[in-house]
Amino acid sequence: EKPRSPLQSATQHFNLFVYYSFFIQSMLHCRIFTSIAFAVVDRCFVVKKKVRTAGSHF
């Protein structure tokens, strides 16, 4: 296995940065979708909690 050249590792870091910034951009575009999804998940958890507490009374 060859030792990696500084250029190679720099390229890898640059690729990581590009992927990361692209990911951030897509997250910003999907922010409305994610907030809706989080609201739905939150509501589901609240319903489950209510059901669980109601079930524990019996």
N, CA, C and O of each residue as an XYZ file, in Angstrom:
232
protein
N       0.856     -1.206      0.000
C       0.000      0.000      0.000
C       0.885      1.248      0.000
O       1.756      1.413      0.854
N       0.641      2.108     -0.968
C       1.458      3.325     -1.085
C       1.052      4.352     -0.030
O      -0.131      4.476      0.287
N       2.014      5.082      0.510
C       1.653      6.216      1.389
C       0.993      7.306      0.556
O       1.438      7.619     -0.548
N      -0.054      7.865      1.092
C      -0.798      8.862      0.321
C      -0.017     10.160      0.207
O       0.617     10.608      1.162
N      -0.074     10.748     -0.962
C       0.589     12.034     -1.176
C      -0.265     13.143     -0.568
O      -1.482     12.993     -0.460
N       0.352     14.251     -0.172
C      -0.419     15.377      0.391
C      -1.498     15.854     -0.570
O      -2.584     16.257     -0.152
N      -1.186     15.805     -1.870
C      -2.158     16.239     -2.874
C      -3.382     15.341     -2.854
O      -4.514     15.814     -2.958
N      -3.146     14.032     -2.720
C      -4.240     13.070     -2.724
C      -5.161     13.298     -1.528
O      -6.383     13.316     -1.671
N      -4.562     13.474     -0.341
C      -5.373     13.687      0.855
C      -6.088     15.034      0.775
O      -7.214     15.174      1.253
N      -5.426     16.026      0.168
C      -6.054     17.334     -0.007
C      -7.256     17.219     -0.930
O      -8.295     17.836     -0.694
N      -7.105     16.421     -1.990
C      -8.219     16.200     -2.918
C      -9.369     15.532     -2.194
O     -10.533     15.877     -2.403
N      -9.037     14.569     -1.335
C     -10.067     13.864     -0.584
C     -10.802     14.833      0.345
O     -12.028     14.799      0.452
N     -10.039     15.692      1.010
C     -10.649     16.688      1.894
C     -11.539     17.635      1.104
O     -12.617     18.012      1.563
N     -11.084     18.021     -0.092
C     -11.869     18.918     -0.936
C     -13.166     18.244     -1.357
O     -14.227     18.868     -1.344
N     -13.083     16.961     -1.734
C     -14.278     16.212     -2.115
C     -15.256     16.147     -0.949
O     -16.463     16.313     -1.125
N     -14.720     15.903      0.246
C     -15.551     15.874      1.446
C     -16.266     17.204      1.637
O     -17.460     17.246      1.933
N     -15.516     18.290      1.463
C     -16.077     19.627      1.618
C     -17.186     19.868      0.603
O     -18.233     20.424      0.936
N     -16.951     19.445     -0.646
C     -17.953     19.629     -1.705
C     -19.217     18.854     -1.367
O     -20.325     19.382     -1.464
N     -19.041     17.585     -0.967
C     -20.193     16.767     -0.600
C     -20.945     17.394      0.567
O     -22.176     17.433      0.579
N     -20.189     17.883      1.549
C     -20.782     18.468      2.744
C     -21.591     19.712      2.404
O     -22.720     19.872      2.869
N     -21.006     20.602      1.583
C     -21.712     21.835      1.220
C     -22.942     21.516      0.381
O     -23.978     22.168      0.516
N     -22.827     20.507     -0.487
C     -23.978     20.087     -1.289
C     -25.075     19.553     -0.378
O     -26.256     19.835     -0.578
N     -24.668     18.774      0.627
C     -25.609     18.216      1.594
C     -26.322     19.336      2.351
O     -27.536     19.283      2.547
N     -25.558     20.354      2.778
C     -26.130     21.497      3.492
C     -27.134     22.224      2.601
O     -28.217     22.601      3.048
N     -26.761     22.418      1.329
C     -27.657     23.107      0.396
C     -28.962     22.344      0.236
O     -30.045     22.927      0.285
N     -28.850     21.029      0.042
C     -30.060     20.233     -0.149
C     -30.891     20.221      1.127
O     -32.120     20.188      1.068
N     -30.222     20.247      2.289
C     -30.947     20.306      3.553
C     -31.719     21.614      3.671
O     -32.850     21.634      4.156
N     -31.100     22.709      3.223
C     -31.774     24.000      3.268
C     -32.977     24.001      2.340
O     -34.023     24.565      2.661
N     -32.817     23.357      1.173
C     -33.936     23.272      0.237
C     -35.058     22.421      0.823
O     -36.239     22.690      0.603
N     -34.671     21.393      1.570
C     -35.664     20.464      2.122
C     -36.083     20.853      3.535
O     -36.702     20.058      4.242
N     -35.747     22.079      3.948
C     -36.022     22.485      5.331
C     -37.513     22.432      5.631
O     -37.916     21.984      6.704
N     -38.336     22.887      4.685
C     -39.786     22.862      4.881
C     -40.242     21.415      5.037
O     -41.027     21.088      5.927
N     -39.732     20.547      4.146
C     -40.101     19.133      4.198
C     -39.691     18.512      5.524
O     -40.466     17.778      6.137
N     -38.457     18.810      5.974
C     -37.964     18.213      7.215
C     -38.759     18.723      8.414
O     -39.032     17.964      9.344
N     -39.132     20.004      8.397
C     -39.906     20.537      9.526
C     -41.276     19.876      9.581
O     -41.788     19.592     10.664
N     -41.876     19.627      8.405
C     -43.162     18.922      8.360
C     -42.980     17.502      8.889
O     -43.777     17.014      9.690
N     -41.911     16.849      8.424
C     -41.641     15.476      8.851
C     -41.440     15.418     10.364
O     -41.972     14.534     11.035
N     -40.662     16.372     10.897
C     -40.431     16.409     12.343
C     -41.737     16.639     13.099
O     -41.960     16.040     14.151
N     -42.597     17.503     12.569
C     -43.881     17.762     13.215
C     -44.723     16.494     13.249
O     -45.349     16.184     14.263
N     -44.736     15.763     12.137
C     -45.504     14.515     12.061
C     -44.960     13.496     13.055
O     -45.716     12.858     13.787
N     -43.622     13.352     13.069
C     -42.993     12.401     13.989
C     -43.283     12.795     15.431
O     -43.599     11.946     16.265
N     -43.173     14.090     15.716
C     -43.434     14.596     17.060
C     -44.868     14.278     17.472
O     -45.116     13.837     18.595
N     -45.810     14.505     16.558
C     -47.213     14.241     16.843
C     -47.430     12.755     17.114
O     -48.169     12.377     18.023
N     -46.773     11.917     16.308
C     -46.893     10.468     16.496
C     -46.387     10.071     17.875
O     -47.005      9.257     18.561
N     -45.248     10.656     18.282
C     -44.686     10.336     19.592
C     -45.621     10.790     20.709
O     -45.793     10.087     21.704
N     -46.225     11.967     20.541
C     -47.154     12.486     21.551
C     -48.348     11.552     21.670
O     -48.783     11.230     22.776
N     -48.881     11.113     20.525
C     -50.026     10.193     20.526
C     -49.649      8.889     21.218
O     -50.414      8.361     22.025
N     -48.459      8.373     20.895
C     -48.007      7.127     21.519
C     -47.880      7.294     23.024
O     -48.265      6.409     23.788
N     -47.333      8.440     23.453
C     -47.185      8.708     24.885
C     -48.554      8.743     25.558
O     -48.739      8.171     26.633
N     -49.515      9.419     24.921
C     -50.869      9.509     25.481
C     -51.480      8.121     25.605
O     -52.079      7.785     26.626
N     -51.323      7.316     24.553
C     -51.870      5.958     24.566
C     -51.216      5.146     25.675
O     -51.885      4.390     26.380
N     -49.899      5.307     25.824
C     -49.163      4.547     26.827
C     -49.617      4.931     28.235
O     -49.820      4.060     29.082
N     -49.777      6.242     28.489
C     -50.183      6.683     29.828
C     -51.625      6.272     30.097
O     -51.972      5.932     31.228
N     -52.476      6.299     29.056
C     -53.868      5.880     29.225
C     -53.917      4.385     29.518
O     -54.722      3.933     30.333
N     -53.057      3.622     28.853
C     -53.026      2.177     29.063
C     -52.519      1.807     30.443
O     -52.920      0.781     30.993
N     -51.643      2.627     31.015
C     -51.066      2.299     32.317
C     -52.076      2.508     33.447
O     -51.880      1.989     34.545
N     -53.151      3.259     33.196
C     -54.155      3.490     34.241
C     -54.988      2.239     34.482
O     -55.481      2.013     35.587
N     -55.141      1.423     33.429
C     -55.973      0.224     33.576
C     -55.160     -0.959     34.103
O     -55.703     -2.049     34.286
